[in-house]
PDB file of C-alpha atoms in Angstrom:
ATOM      1  CA  MET A 142      -1.604  12.749 -24.149  1.00  0.00           C
ATOM      2  CA  LEU A 143       0.288  15.727 -22.714  1.00  0.00           C
ATOM      3  CA  ASP A 144       3.988  15.214 -22.081  1.00  0.00           C
ATOM      4  CA  PRO A 145       4.275  13.061 -18.905  1.00  0.00           C
ATOM      5  CA  ARG A 146       7.590  14.725 -18.054  1.00  0.00           C
ATOM      6  CA  LEU A 147       5.728  17.974 -17.331  1.00  0.00           C
ATOM      7  CA  LEU A 148       3.983  16.309 -14.381  1.00  0.00           C
ATOM      8  CA  TYR A 149       7.014  16.464 -12.098  1.00  0.00           C
ATOM      9  CA  THR A 150      10.166  18.276 -11.070  1.00  0.00           C
ATOM     10  CA  PHE A 151      13.318  16.524  -9.855  1.00  0.00           C
ATOM     11  CA  ASN A 152      16.590  17.166  -8.043  1.00  0.00           C
ATOM     12  CA  PRO A 153      19.321  16.980 -10.741  1.00  0.00           C
ATOM     13  CA  ALA A 154      22.177  16.401  -8.268  1.00  0.00           C
ATOM     14  CA  LEU A 155      20.430  13.487  -6.564  1.00  0.00           C
ATOM     15  CA  TRP A 156      19.383  12.085  -9.921  1.00  0.00           C
ATOM     16  CA  GLU A 157      22.996  12.090 -11.108  1.00  0.00           C
ATOM     17  CA  GLN A 158      23.983  10.383  -7.857  1.00  0.00           C
ATOM     18  CA  MET A 159      21.708   7.459  -8.752  1.00  0.00           C
ATOM     19  CA  ARG A 160      23.327   6.853 -12.135  1.00  0.00           C
ATOM     20  CA  ASP A 161      24.284   3.177 -12.602  1.00  0.00           C
ATOM     21  CA  ARG A 162      22.977   2.270  -9.113  1.00  0.00           C
ATOM     22  CA  ARG A 163      20.014   0.146 -10.328  1.00  0.00           C
ATOM     23  CA  PRO A 164      17.950   0.920  -7.193  1.00  0.00           C
ATOM     24  CA  VAL A 165      14.890  -0.793  -5.808  1.00  0.00           C
ATOM     25  CA  LEU A 166      11.644   1.163  -6.179  1.00  0.00           C
ATOM     26  CA  ILE A 167       9.114   0.728  -3.366  1.00  0.00           C
ATOM     27  CA  HIS A 168       5.744   2.244  -4.271  1.00  0.00           C
ATOM     28  CA  LEU A 169       3.243   2.622  -1.437  1.00  0.00           C
ATOM     29  CA  LEU A 170       0.310   4.819  -2.358  1.00  0.00           C
ATOM     30  CA  HIS A 171      -2.727   5.728  -0.300  1.00  0.00           C
ATOM     31  CA  GLY A 172      -5.004   3.861  -2.637  1.00  0.00           C
ATOM     32  CA  TYR A 173      -8.407   2.394  -3.200  1.00  0.00           C
ATOM     33  CA  VAL A 174      -7.700  -1.087  -1.841  1.00  0.00           C
ATOM     34  CA  ASP A 175      -5.584  -0.948   1.317  1.00  0.00           C
ATOM     35  CA  ALA A 176      -7.302  -2.814   4.122  1.00  0.00           C
ATOM     36  CA  GLY A 177      -5.679  -2.199   7.477  1.00  0.00           C
ATOM     37  CA  GLN A 178      -3.852   0.839   6.017  1.00  0.00           C
ATOM     38  CA  VAL A 179      -0.862  -1.377   5.263  1.00  0.00           C
ATOM     39  CA  SER A 180       0.627   0.794   2.484  1.00  0.00           C
ATOM     40  CA  ARG A 181       0.215   4.025   4.415  1.00  0.00           C
ATOM     41  CA  THR A 182       1.667   2.552   7.601  1.00  0.00           C
ATOM     42  CA  ILE A 183       4.762   1.130   5.886  1.00  0.00           C
ATOM     43  CA  ALA A 184       5.410   4.326   3.890  1.00  0.00           C
ATOM     44  CA  ASP A 185       5.084   6.569   6.955  1.00  0.00           C
ATOM     45  CA  HIS A 186       7.281   4.194   8.955  1.00  0.00           C
ATOM     46  CA  ILE A 187      10.064   4.142   6.347  1.00  0.00           C
ATOM     47  CA  LEU A 188      10.176   7.932   6.124  1.00  0.00           C
ATOM     48  CA  ALA A 189      10.159   8.213   9.927  1.00  0.00           C
ATOM     49  CA  THR A 190      12.990   5.708  10.514  1.00  0.00           C
ATOM     50  CA  CYS A 191      15.340   6.173   7.537  1.00  0.00           C
ATOM     51  CA  PRO A 192      17.162   9.276   6.219  1.00  0.00           C
ATOM     52  CA  SER A 193      15.551  10.542   3.025  1.00  0.00           C
ATOM     53  CA  GLN A 194      15.823  13.300   0.441  1.00  0.00           C
ATOM     54  CA  LEU A 195      13.232  14.531  -2.041  1.00  0.00           C
ATOM     55  CA  LEU A 196      14.134  13.166  -5.462  1.00  0.00           C
ATOM     56  CA  VAL A 197      10.999  13.778  -7.548  1.00  0.00           C
ATOM     57  CA  GLU A 198       7.841  15.736  -6.712  1.00  0.00           C
ATOM     58  CA  PHE A 199       4.730  15.425  -8.828  1.00  0.00           C
ATOM     59  CA  ASP A 200       2.364  18.291  -9.579  1.00  0.00           C
ATOM     60  CA  HIS A 201      -0.378  16.604  -7.607  1.00  0.00           C
ATOM     61  CA  ASP A 202      -2.664  19.586  -8.111  1.00  0.00           C
ATOM     62  CA  GLN A 203      -3.203  18.220 -11.634  1.00  0.00           C
ATOM     63  CA  LEU A 204      -3.923  14.717 -10.344  1.00  0.00           C
ATOM     64  CA  HIS A 205      -6.102  15.256  -7.271  1.00  0.00           C
ATOM     65  CA  ASP A 206      -9.895  15.514  -7.074  1.00  0.00           C
ATOM     66  CA  TYR A 207     -10.337  17.868  -4.140  1.00  0.00           C
ATOM     67  CA  ARG A 208     -14.098  17.374  -3.989  1.00  0.00           C
ATOM     68  CA  SER A 209     -13.626  13.636  -3.605  1.00  0.00           C
ATOM     69  CA  ARG A 210     -10.796  13.836  -1.062  1.00  0.00           C
ATOM     70  CA  ARG A 211     -11.008  17.168   0.668  1.00  0.00           C
ATOM     71  CA  PRO A 212      -8.039  18.486   2.672  1.00  0.00           C
ATOM     72  CA  MET A 213      -8.443  18.682   6.438  1.00  0.00           C
ATOM     73  CA  MET A 214      -8.250  22.265   7.696  1.00  0.00           C
ATOM     74  CA  VAL A 215      -7.835  23.732  11.178  1.00  0.00           C
ATOM     75  CA  PHE A 216     -10.004  26.637  12.328  1.00  0.00           C
ATOM     76  CA  ASP A 217      -9.096  28.194  15.647  1.00  0.00           C
ATOM     77  CA  THR A 218     -11.335  30.769  17.349  1.00  0.00           C
ATOM     78  CA  ASP A 219     -11.541  33.384  14.607  1.00  0.00           C
ATOM     79  CA  GLN A 220      -9.241  32.314  11.772  1.00  0.00           C
ATOM     80  CA  TRP A 221      -8.049  29.434   9.605  1.00  0.00           C
ATOM     81  CA  LYS A 222      -4.721  28.150  10.889  1.00  0.00           C
ATOM     82  CA  SER A 223      -3.646  25.434   8.437  1.00  0.00           C
ATOM     83  CA  ALA A 224      -4.649  23.124   5.612  1.00  0.00           C
ATOM     84  CA  GLU A 225      -3.516  19.625   4.735  1.00  0.00           C
ATOM     85  CA  LYS A 226      -1.217  19.466   1.715  1.00  0.00           C
ATOM     86  CA  PHE A 227      -1.321  16.443  -0.565  1.00  0.00           C
ATOM     87  CA  VAL A 228       2.145  15.362  -1.704  1.00  0.00           C
ATOM     88  CA  LEU A 229       2.944  12.643  -4.239  1.00  0.00           C
ATOM     89  CA  ALA A 230       6.709  12.228  -4.391  1.00  0.00           C
ATOM     90  CA  MET A 231       9.701   9.977  -4.828  1.00  0.00           C
ATOM     91  CA  HIS A 232      12.227  10.089  -2.006  1.00  0.00           C
ATOM     92  CA  LEU A 233      15.782   8.807  -2.141  1.00  0.00           C
ATOM     93  CA  VAL A 234      15.996   6.785   1.073  1.00  0.00           C
ATOM     94  CA  THR A 235      19.061   5.305   2.751  1.00  0.00           C
ATOM     95  CA  ALA A 236      18.598   1.910   4.413  1.00  0.00           C
ATOM     96  CA  PRO A 237      20.477   1.082   7.656  1.00  0.00           C
ATOM     97  CA  GLY A 238      23.084  -0.864   5.676  1.00  0.00           C
ATOM     98  CA  GLY A 239      23.819   2.179   3.513  1.00  0.00           C
ATOM     99  CA  GLU A 240      22.016   1.002   0.354  1.00  0.00           C
ATOM    100  CA  GLN A 241      19.881   3.660  -1.270  1.00  0.00           C
ATOM    101  CA  PHE A 242      16.469   3.016  -2.762  1.00  0.00           C
ATOM    102  CA  VAL A 243      13.560   5.043  -4.082  1.00  0.00           C
ATOM    103  CA  LEU A 244      10.236   5.336  -2.248  1.00  0.00           C
ATOM    104  CA  LEU A 245       7.158   6.551  -4.118  1.00  0.00           C
ATOM    105  CA  SER A 246       4.429   7.519  -1.657  1.00  0.00           C
ATOM    106  CA  GLY A 247       1.416   9.768  -1.288  1.00  0.00           C
ATOM    107  CA  PRO A 248      -2.207   9.753  -2.457  1.00  0.00           C
ATOM    108  CA  GLU A 249      -2.937   7.795  -5.619  1.00  0.00           C
ATOM    109  CA  PRO A 250      -3.839  10.068  -8.559  1.00  0.00           C
ATOM    110  CA  ASP A 251      -7.558  10.656  -9.098  1.00  0.00           C
ATOM    111  CA  THR A 252      -7.145  11.785 -12.704  1.00  0.00           C
ATOM    112  CA  GLN A 253      -4.747  11.424 -15.679  1.00  0.00           C
ATOM    113  CA  TRP A 254      -3.864   7.812 -14.877  1.00  0.00           C
ATOM    114  CA  GLU A 255      -2.334   7.147 -18.283  1.00  0.00           C
ATOM    115  CA  ARG A 256      -0.133  10.214 -18.071  1.00  0.00           C
ATOM    116  CA  ALA A 257       0.879   9.643 -14.441  1.00  0.00           C
ATOM    117  CA  THR A 258       1.653   5.988 -15.174  1.00  0.00           C
ATOM    118  CA  ALA A 259       3.767   6.932 -18.177  1.00  0.00           C
ATOM    119  CA  ALA A 260       5.654   9.450 -16.022  1.00  0.00           C
ATOM    120  CA  ILE A 261       6.428   6.940 -13.254  1.00  0.00           C
ATOM    121  CA  VAL A 262       7.317   4.087 -15.614  1.00  0.00           C
ATOM    122  CA  GLY A 263       9.581   6.459 -17.546  1.00  0.00           C
ATOM    123  CA  LEU A 264      11.343   7.503 -14.345  1.00  0.00           C
ATOM    124  CA  ALA A 265      11.765   3.851 -13.319  1.00  0.00           C
ATOM    125  CA  GLN A 266      13.248   2.995 -16.696  1.00  0.00           C
ATOM    126  CA  ARG A 267      15.690   5.925 -16.619  1.00  0.00           C
ATOM    127  CA  LEU A 268      16.731   4.968 -13.079  1.00  0.00           C
ATOM    128  CA  ASP A 269      17.170   1.394 -14.351  1.00  0.00           C
ATOM    129  CA  VAL A 270      15.146   0.106 -11.393  1.00  0.00           C
ATOM    130  CA  ARG A 271      16.009  -3.544 -10.795  1.00  0.00           C
ATOM    131  CA  LEU A 272      12.815  -4.343  -8.883  1.00  0.00           C
ATOM    132  CA  ALA A 273       9.609  -2.460  -8.085  1.00  0.00           C
ATOM    133  CA  VAL A 274       7.827  -3.659  -4.941  1.00  0.00           C
ATOM    134  CA  THR A 275       4.531  -2.729  -3.363  1.00  0.00           C
ATOM    135  CA  SER A 276       2.539  -3.980  -0.395  1.00  0.00           C
ATOM    136  CA  HIS A 277      -1.052  -3.353   0.625  1.00  0.00           C
ATOM    137  CA  GLY A 278      -3.860  -4.987   2.575  1.00  0.00           C
ATOM    138  CA  ILE A 279      -6.767  -6.940   1.155  1.00  0.00           C
ATOM    139  CA  PRO A 280      -9.872  -7.722   3.245  1.00  0.00           C
ATOM    140  CA  THR A 281     -10.139 -11.468   3.688  1.00  0.00           C
ATOM    141  CA  GLY A 282     -11.932 -13.983   5.880  1.00  0.00           C
ATOM    142  CA  VAL A 283      -8.965 -14.518   8.198  1.00  0.00           C
ATOM    143  CA  PRO A 284      -8.694 -14.096  11.983  1.00  0.00           C
ATOM    144  CA  HIS A 285      -6.546 -11.516  13.759  1.00  0.00           C
ATOM    145  CA  THR A 286      -5.361 -14.305  16.091  1.00  0.00           C
ATOM    146  CA  ARG A 287      -3.191 -15.949  13.434  1.00  0.00           C
ATOM    147  CA  PRO A 288      -0.066 -14.739  11.543  1.00  0.00           C
ATOM    148  CA  SER A 289      -0.831 -12.506   8.561  1.00  0.00           C
ATOM    149  CA  LEU A 290      -0.493 -14.377   5.282  1.00  0.00           C
ATOM    150  CA  ILE A 291       0.598 -12.702   2.054  1.00  0.00           C
ATOM    151  CA  THR A 292      -0.762 -13.293  -1.415  1.00  0.00           C
ATOM    152  CA  GLU A 293       2.074 -12.567  -3.858  1.00  0.00           C
ATOM    153  CA  TYR A 294       1.774 -11.619  -7.507  1.00  0.00           C
ATOM    154  CA  ALA A 295       4.414 -10.457  -9.957  1.00  0.00           C
ATOM    155  CA  SER A 296       5.261  -9.495 -13.515  1.00  0.00           C
ATOM    156  CA  ARG A 297       7.225 -12.780 -13.737  1.00  0.00           C
ATOM    157  CA  PRO A 298       6.210 -15.975 -11.884  1.00  0.00           C
ATOM    158  CA  ASP A 299       9.767 -16.683 -10.710  1.00  0.00           C
ATOM    159  CA  LEU A 300       9.699 -13.521  -8.567  1.00  0.00           C
ATOM    160  CA  ILE A 301       7.099 -15.139  -6.300  1.00  0.00           C
ATOM    161  CA  ARG A 302       8.697 -16.905  -3.336  1.00  0.00           C
ATOM    162  CA  SER A 303       5.838 -17.342  -0.890  1.00  0.00           C
ATOM    163  CA  GLU A 304       4.759 -20.825   0.153  1.00  0.00           C
ATOM    164  CA  ASN A 305       1.524 -19.557   1.684  1.00  0.00           C
ATOM    165  CA  PRO A 306      -1.712 -21.091   0.420  1.00  0.00           C
ATOM    166  CA  VAL A 307      -3.237 -19.316  -2.555  1.00  0.00           C
ATOM    167  CA  TRP A 308      -6.253 -17.468  -1.182  1.00  0.00           C
ATOM    168  CA  VAL A 309      -7.341 -15.778  -4.409  1.00  0.00           C
ATOM    169  CA  GLY A 310      -8.300 -17.324  -7.730  1.00  0.00           C
ATOM    170  CA  ARG A 311      -9.437 -15.352 -10.744  1.00  0.00           C
ATOM    171  CA  ILE A 312     -11.506 -12.276  -9.841  1.00  0.00           C
ATOM    172  CA  GLU A 313     -12.509  -9.045 -11.519  1.00  0.00           C
ATOM    173  CA  ILE A 314     -12.603  -5.864  -9.407  1.00  0.00           C
ATOM    174  CA  PRO A 315     -12.247  -2.090  -9.901  1.00  0.00           C
ATOM    175  CA  GLY A 316      -8.548  -1.308 -10.080  1.00  0.00           C
ATOM    176  CA  GLY A 317      -6.484   0.936  -7.855  1.00  0.00           C
ATOM    177  CA  PHE A 318      -3.684   3.075  -9.246  1.00  0.00           C
ATOM    178  CA  GLY A 319      -1.004   0.932  -7.573  1.00  0.00           C
ATOM    179  CA  ALA A 320      -2.227  -2.148  -9.427  1.00  0.00           C
ATOM    180  CA  TYR A 321      -2.519  -0.175 -12.660  1.00  0.00           C
ATOM    181  CA  LEU A 322       1.050   1.064 -12.203  1.00  0.00           C
ATOM    182  CA  GLU A 323       2.384  -2.418 -11.489  1.00  0.00           C
ATOM    183  CA  LEU A 324       0.765  -3.784 -14.642  1.00  0.00           C
ATOM    184  CA  HIS A 325       2.461  -1.107 -16.744  1.00  0.00           C
ATOM    185  CA  LEU A 326       5.805  -1.429 -14.968  1.00  0.00           C
ATOM    186  CA  GLY A 327       5.868  -5.089 -15.977  1.00  0.00           C
ATOM    187  CA  GLN A 328       4.841  -4.232 -19.526  1.00  0.00           C
ATOM    188  CA  GLY A 329       7.630  -1.629 -19.588  1.00  0.00           C
ATOM    189  CA  GLY A 330      10.300  -4.197 -18.717  1.00  0.00           C
ATOM    190  CA  VAL A 331      10.598  -3.411 -14.998  1.00  0.00           C
ATOM    191  CA  ASP A 332      10.363  -6.450 -12.708  1.00  0.00           C
ATOM    192  CA  ALA A 333       7.437  -5.852 -10.355  1.00  0.00           C
ATOM    193  CA  LEU A 334       6.400  -7.702  -7.200  1.00  0.00           C
ATOM    194  CA  GLY A 335       3.154  -7.183  -5.287  1.00  0.00           C
ATOM    195  CA  LEU A 336       2.535  -8.265  -1.692  1.00  0.00           C
ATOM    196  CA  ALA A 337      -1.129  -8.324  -0.708  1.00  0.00           C
ATOM    197  CA  VAL A 338      -1.343  -8.903   3.043  1.00  0.00           C
ATOM    198  CA  ASN A 339      -4.496 -10.701   4.159  1.00  0.00           C
ATOM    199  CA  VAL A 340      -6.324  -8.473   6.669  1.00  0.00           C
ATOM    200  CA  PRO A 341      -9.408  -9.587   8.637  1.00  0.00           C
ATOM    201  CA  HIS A 342     -12.312  -7.927   6.861  1.00  0.00           C
ATOM    202  CA  TYR A 343     -13.753  -6.787  10.209  1.00  0.00           C
ATOM    203  CA  LEU A 344     -10.563  -4.712  10.743  1.00  0.00           C
ATOM    204  CA  SER A 345     -10.200  -3.360   7.219  1.00  0.00           C
ATOM    205  CA  GLN A 346     -10.938   0.297   7.988  1.00  0.00           C
ATOM    206  CA  ALA A 347      -8.429   0.808  10.840  1.00  0.00           C
ATOM    207  CA  PRO A 348      -4.649   0.394  11.030  1.00  0.00           C
ATOM    208  CA  PHE A 349      -3.659  -3.258  11.547  1.00  0.00           C
ATOM    209  CA  TYR A 350       0.022  -3.187  12.461  1.00  0.00           C
ATOM    210  CA  GLN A 351       0.536  -6.944  12.390  1.00  0.00           C
ATOM    211  CA  ALA A 352      -0.197  -6.881   8.657  1.00  0.00           C
ATOM    212  CA  ALA A 353       2.153  -3.934   8.116  1.00  0.00           C
ATOM    213  CA  ILE A 354       4.959  -5.874   9.834  1.00  0.00           C
ATOM    214  CA  ALA A 355       4.304  -8.879   7.579  1.00  0.00           C
ATOM    215  CA  GLY A 356       4.463  -6.663   4.495  1.00  0.00           C
ATOM    216  CA  LEU A 357       7.646  -4.907   5.614  1.00  0.00           C
ATOM    217  CA  ASN A 358       9.363  -8.184   6.501  1.00  0.00           C
ATOM    218  CA  ARG A 359       8.598  -9.574   3.042  1.00  0.00           C
ATOM    219  CA  ILE A 360       9.846  -6.354   1.410  1.00  0.00           C
ATOM    220  CA  ASN A 361      13.102  -6.846   3.312  1.00  0.00           C
ATOM    221  CA  GLU A 362      13.346 -10.472   2.151  1.00  0.00           C
ATOM    222  CA  GLY A 363      12.717  -9.535  -1.471  1.00  0.00           C
ATOM    223  CA  THR A 364      15.067  -6.559  -1.600  1.00  0.00           C
ATOM    224  CA  GLY A 365      17.750  -7.228   1.013  1.00  0.00           C
ATOM    225  CA  LEU A 366      17.314  -3.721   2.427  1.00  0.00           C
ATOM    226  CA  ALA A 367      16.904  -4.738   6.103  1.00  0.00           C
ATOM    227  CA  LEU A 368      14.565  -1.859   6.863  1.00  0.00           C
ATOM    228  CA  PRO A 369      14.022  -1.514  10.640  1.00  0.00           C
ATOM    229  CA  LEU A 370      10.784  -2.532  12.332  1.00  0.00           C
ATOM    230  CA  GLY A 371      11.258   0.197  14.937  1.00  0.00           C
ATOM    231  CA  ASP A 372       8.212   0.523  17.191  1.00  0.00           C
ATOM    232  CA  LEU A 373       5.883  -1.459  14.905  1.00  0.00           C
ATOM    233  CA  PRO A 374       6.014  -4.605  17.114  1.00  0.00           C
ATOM    234  CA  GLU A 375       4.942  -2.564  20.167  1.00  0.00           C
ATOM    235  CA  LYS A 376       2.146  -0.946  18.161  1.00  0.00           C
ATOM    236  CA  ALA A 377       1.035  -4.368  16.934  1.00  0.00           C
ATOM    237  CA  GLU A 378       0.953  -5.765  20.474  1.00  0.00           C
ATOM    238  CA  THR A 379      -1.161  -2.859  21.707  1.00  0.00           C
ATOM    239  CA  ASN A 380      -3.368  -3.101  18.626  1.00  0.00           C
ATOM    240  CA  LEU A 381      -4.017  -6.826  19.143  1.00  0.00           C
ATOM    241  CA  HIS A 382      -4.787  -6.292  22.829  1.00  0.00           C
ATOM    242  CA  GLU A 383      -7.355  -3.611  21.959  1.00  0.00           C
ATOM    243  CA  ILE A 384      -8.906  -5.827  19.286  1.00  0.00           C
ATOM    244  CA  GLY A 385      -9.126  -8.742  21.720  1.00  0.00           C
ATOM    245  CA  SER A 386     -10.898  -6.552  24.264  1.00  0.00           C
ATOM    246  CA  GLU A 387     -13.422  -5.431  21.663  1.00  0.00           C
ATOM    247  CA  VAL A 388     -14.047  -8.963  20.414  1.00  0.00           C
ATOM    248  CA  ALA A 389     -14.656 -10.164  23.982  1.00  0.00           C
ATOM    249  CA  THR A 390     -17.665  -7.852  24.271  1.00  0.00           C
ATOM    250  CA  SER A 391     -19.578  -9.544  21.436  1.00  0.00           C
ATOM    251  CA  GLU A 392     -20.468 -13.230  21.335  1.00  0.00           C
ATOM    252  CA  GLU A 393     -21.418 -12.892  17.662  1.00  0.00           C
ATOM    253  CA  VAL A 394     -17.993 -11.510  16.732  1.00  0.00           C
ATOM    254  CA  GLN A 395     -16.285 -14.226  18.778  1.00  0.00           C
ATOM    255  CA  GLN A 396     -18.143 -16.863  16.749  1.00  0.00           C
ATOM    256  CA  VAL A 397     -17.034 -15.228  13.494  1.00  0.00           C
ATOM    257  CA  VAL A 398     -13.403 -15.167  14.672  1.00  0.00           C
ATOM    258  CA  GLU A 399     -13.573 -18.838  15.721  1.00  0.00           C
ATOM    259  CA  GLN A 400     -14.972 -19.776  12.321  1.00  0.00           C
ATOM    260  CA  PHE A 401     -12.121 -17.952  10.596  1.00  0.00           C
ATOM    261  CA  GLU A 402      -9.609 -19.668  12.886  1.00  0.00           C
ATOM    262  CA  ARG A 403     -10.889 -23.083  11.836  1.00  0.00           C
ATOM    263  CA  GLN A 404     -10.817 -22.084   8.175  1.00  0.00           C
ATOM    264  CA  TYR A 405      -7.282 -20.674   8.499  1.00  0.00           C
ATOM    265  CA  ASP A 406      -5.975 -23.797  10.257  1.00  0.00           C
ATOM    266  CA  GLN A 407      -7.556 -26.068   7.648  1.00  0.00           C
ATOM    267  CA  ALA A 408      -5.963 -24.031   4.865  1.00  0.00           C
ATOM    268  CA  GLN A 409      -2.546 -24.373   6.496  1.00  0.00           C
ATOM    269  CA  SER A 410      -3.106 -28.139   6.363  1.00  0.00           C
ATOM    270  CA  ASP A 411      -4.074 -28.029   2.675  1.00  0.00           C
ATOM    271  CA  GLY A 412      -7.755 -27.995   3.588  1.00  0.00           C
ATOM    272  CA  PRO A 413     -10.552 -26.122   1.816  1.00  0.00           C
ATOM    273  CA  LEU A 414      -9.781 -22.532   0.806  1.00  0.00           C
ATOM    274  CA  PRO A 415     -12.140 -19.589   0.286  1.00  0.00           C
ATOM    275  CA  SER A 416     -13.399 -19.502  -3.288  1.00  0.00           C
ATOM    276  CA  ALA A 417     -12.700 -16.670  -5.715  1.00  0.00           C
ATOM    277  CA  GLU A 418     -16.360 -15.709  -5.326  1.00  0.00           C
ATOM    278  CA  GLU A 419     -15.988 -15.394  -1.542  1.00  0.00           C
ATOM    279  CA  ILE A 420     -12.829 -13.302  -1.879  1.00  0.00           C
ATOM    280  CA  GLY A 421     -14.508 -11.151  -4.521  1.00  0.00           C
ATOM    281  CA  ALA A 422     -17.516 -10.612  -2.259  1.00  0.00           C
ATOM    282  CA  GLU A 423     -15.272  -9.406   0.577  1.00  0.00           C
ATOM    283  CA  LEU A 424     -13.479  -7.017  -1.769  1.00  0.00           C
ATOM    284  CA  GLU A 425     -16.766  -5.712  -3.152  1.00  0.00           C
ATOM    285  CA  ARG A 426     -17.997  -4.985   0.382  1.00  0.00           C
ATOM    286  CA  PHE A 427     -14.745  -3.208   1.203  1.00  0.00           C
ATOM    287  CA  LEU A 428     -14.860  -1.127  -1.975  1.00  0.00           C
ATOM    288  CA  ALA A 429     -18.506  -0.238  -1.371  1.00  0.00           C
ATOM    289  CA  GLU A 430     -17.518   1.059   2.076  1.00  0.00           C
ATOM    290  CA  GLN A 431     -14.746   3.117   0.467  1.00  0.00           C
ATOM    291  CA  ASP A 432     -17.251   4.609  -1.983  1.00  0.00           C
ATOM    292  CA  ARG A 433     -19.601   5.529   0.861  1.00  0.00           C
ATOM    293  CA  LYS A 434     -16.753   7.195   2.744  1.00  0.00           C
ATOM    294  CA  ASP A 435     -15.824   9.205  -0.366  1.00  0.00           C
ATOM    295  CA  ASP A 436     -19.455  10.267  -0.850  1.00  0.00           C
ATOM    296  CA  ASP A 437     -19.635  11.482   2.751  1.00  0.00           C
ATOM    297  CA  LYS A 438     -16.610  13.754   2.363  1.00  0.00           C
TER     298      LYS A 438
END
């Protein structure tokens, strides 16, 4: 394997500033499994609401498959005006209370997973990260009319604090880079916590702000950072109103939502839960849709 340290450049002054700080690392990548765009929404929101400085930038040109995820370009009248730039980076972010933490965000690597993982784990170890946290959405048979539940998983069982019902048993699915990274962070001695927000499978392709709020609130609880919600509640209210209007136009969809409501309420009362096979089937459908979207690009 080529030297992982050659995959990135960093700001030496900021790096020195983080010495002996033991920061939190929040990693939110635009990945393979992110129903409701939870990771992307939280990452964009943090960078929009908190002061940040570029700490580490990865040479994403080595990691990106441009034929799989092509950059959007703007053509105007008789010339090309701009092209989307893919950026995978760590930012040093300052929370409202003054505590600084590290945010890793951007597209997940398409290639060189072992090398990219070694680079990120090495950076986390040198920063002496005290906790690495991620949040993303998983498509599940839940209704949009109920609070978003979170399935927690961690490198150590005592890091899990949720009292929500366990909605996932043992399943085997294609891995995303965020999950691959979390596995290796734990193996490298970095405490790692994952927050999978349950997103209605019929909303998995569009932003679902209620789920993003649930993920951000749990990040705040686990880290003590008190990151602001900003305009997310207003976006969630508008989002839910639009969803309700759409659902009202289809009797079939209304029946599906009502079925999920009954299932959700039973689960909250220790009733029957979806099986691992049912969860796996939902994930397989979601991943198949992702593959079709990639093929169409």
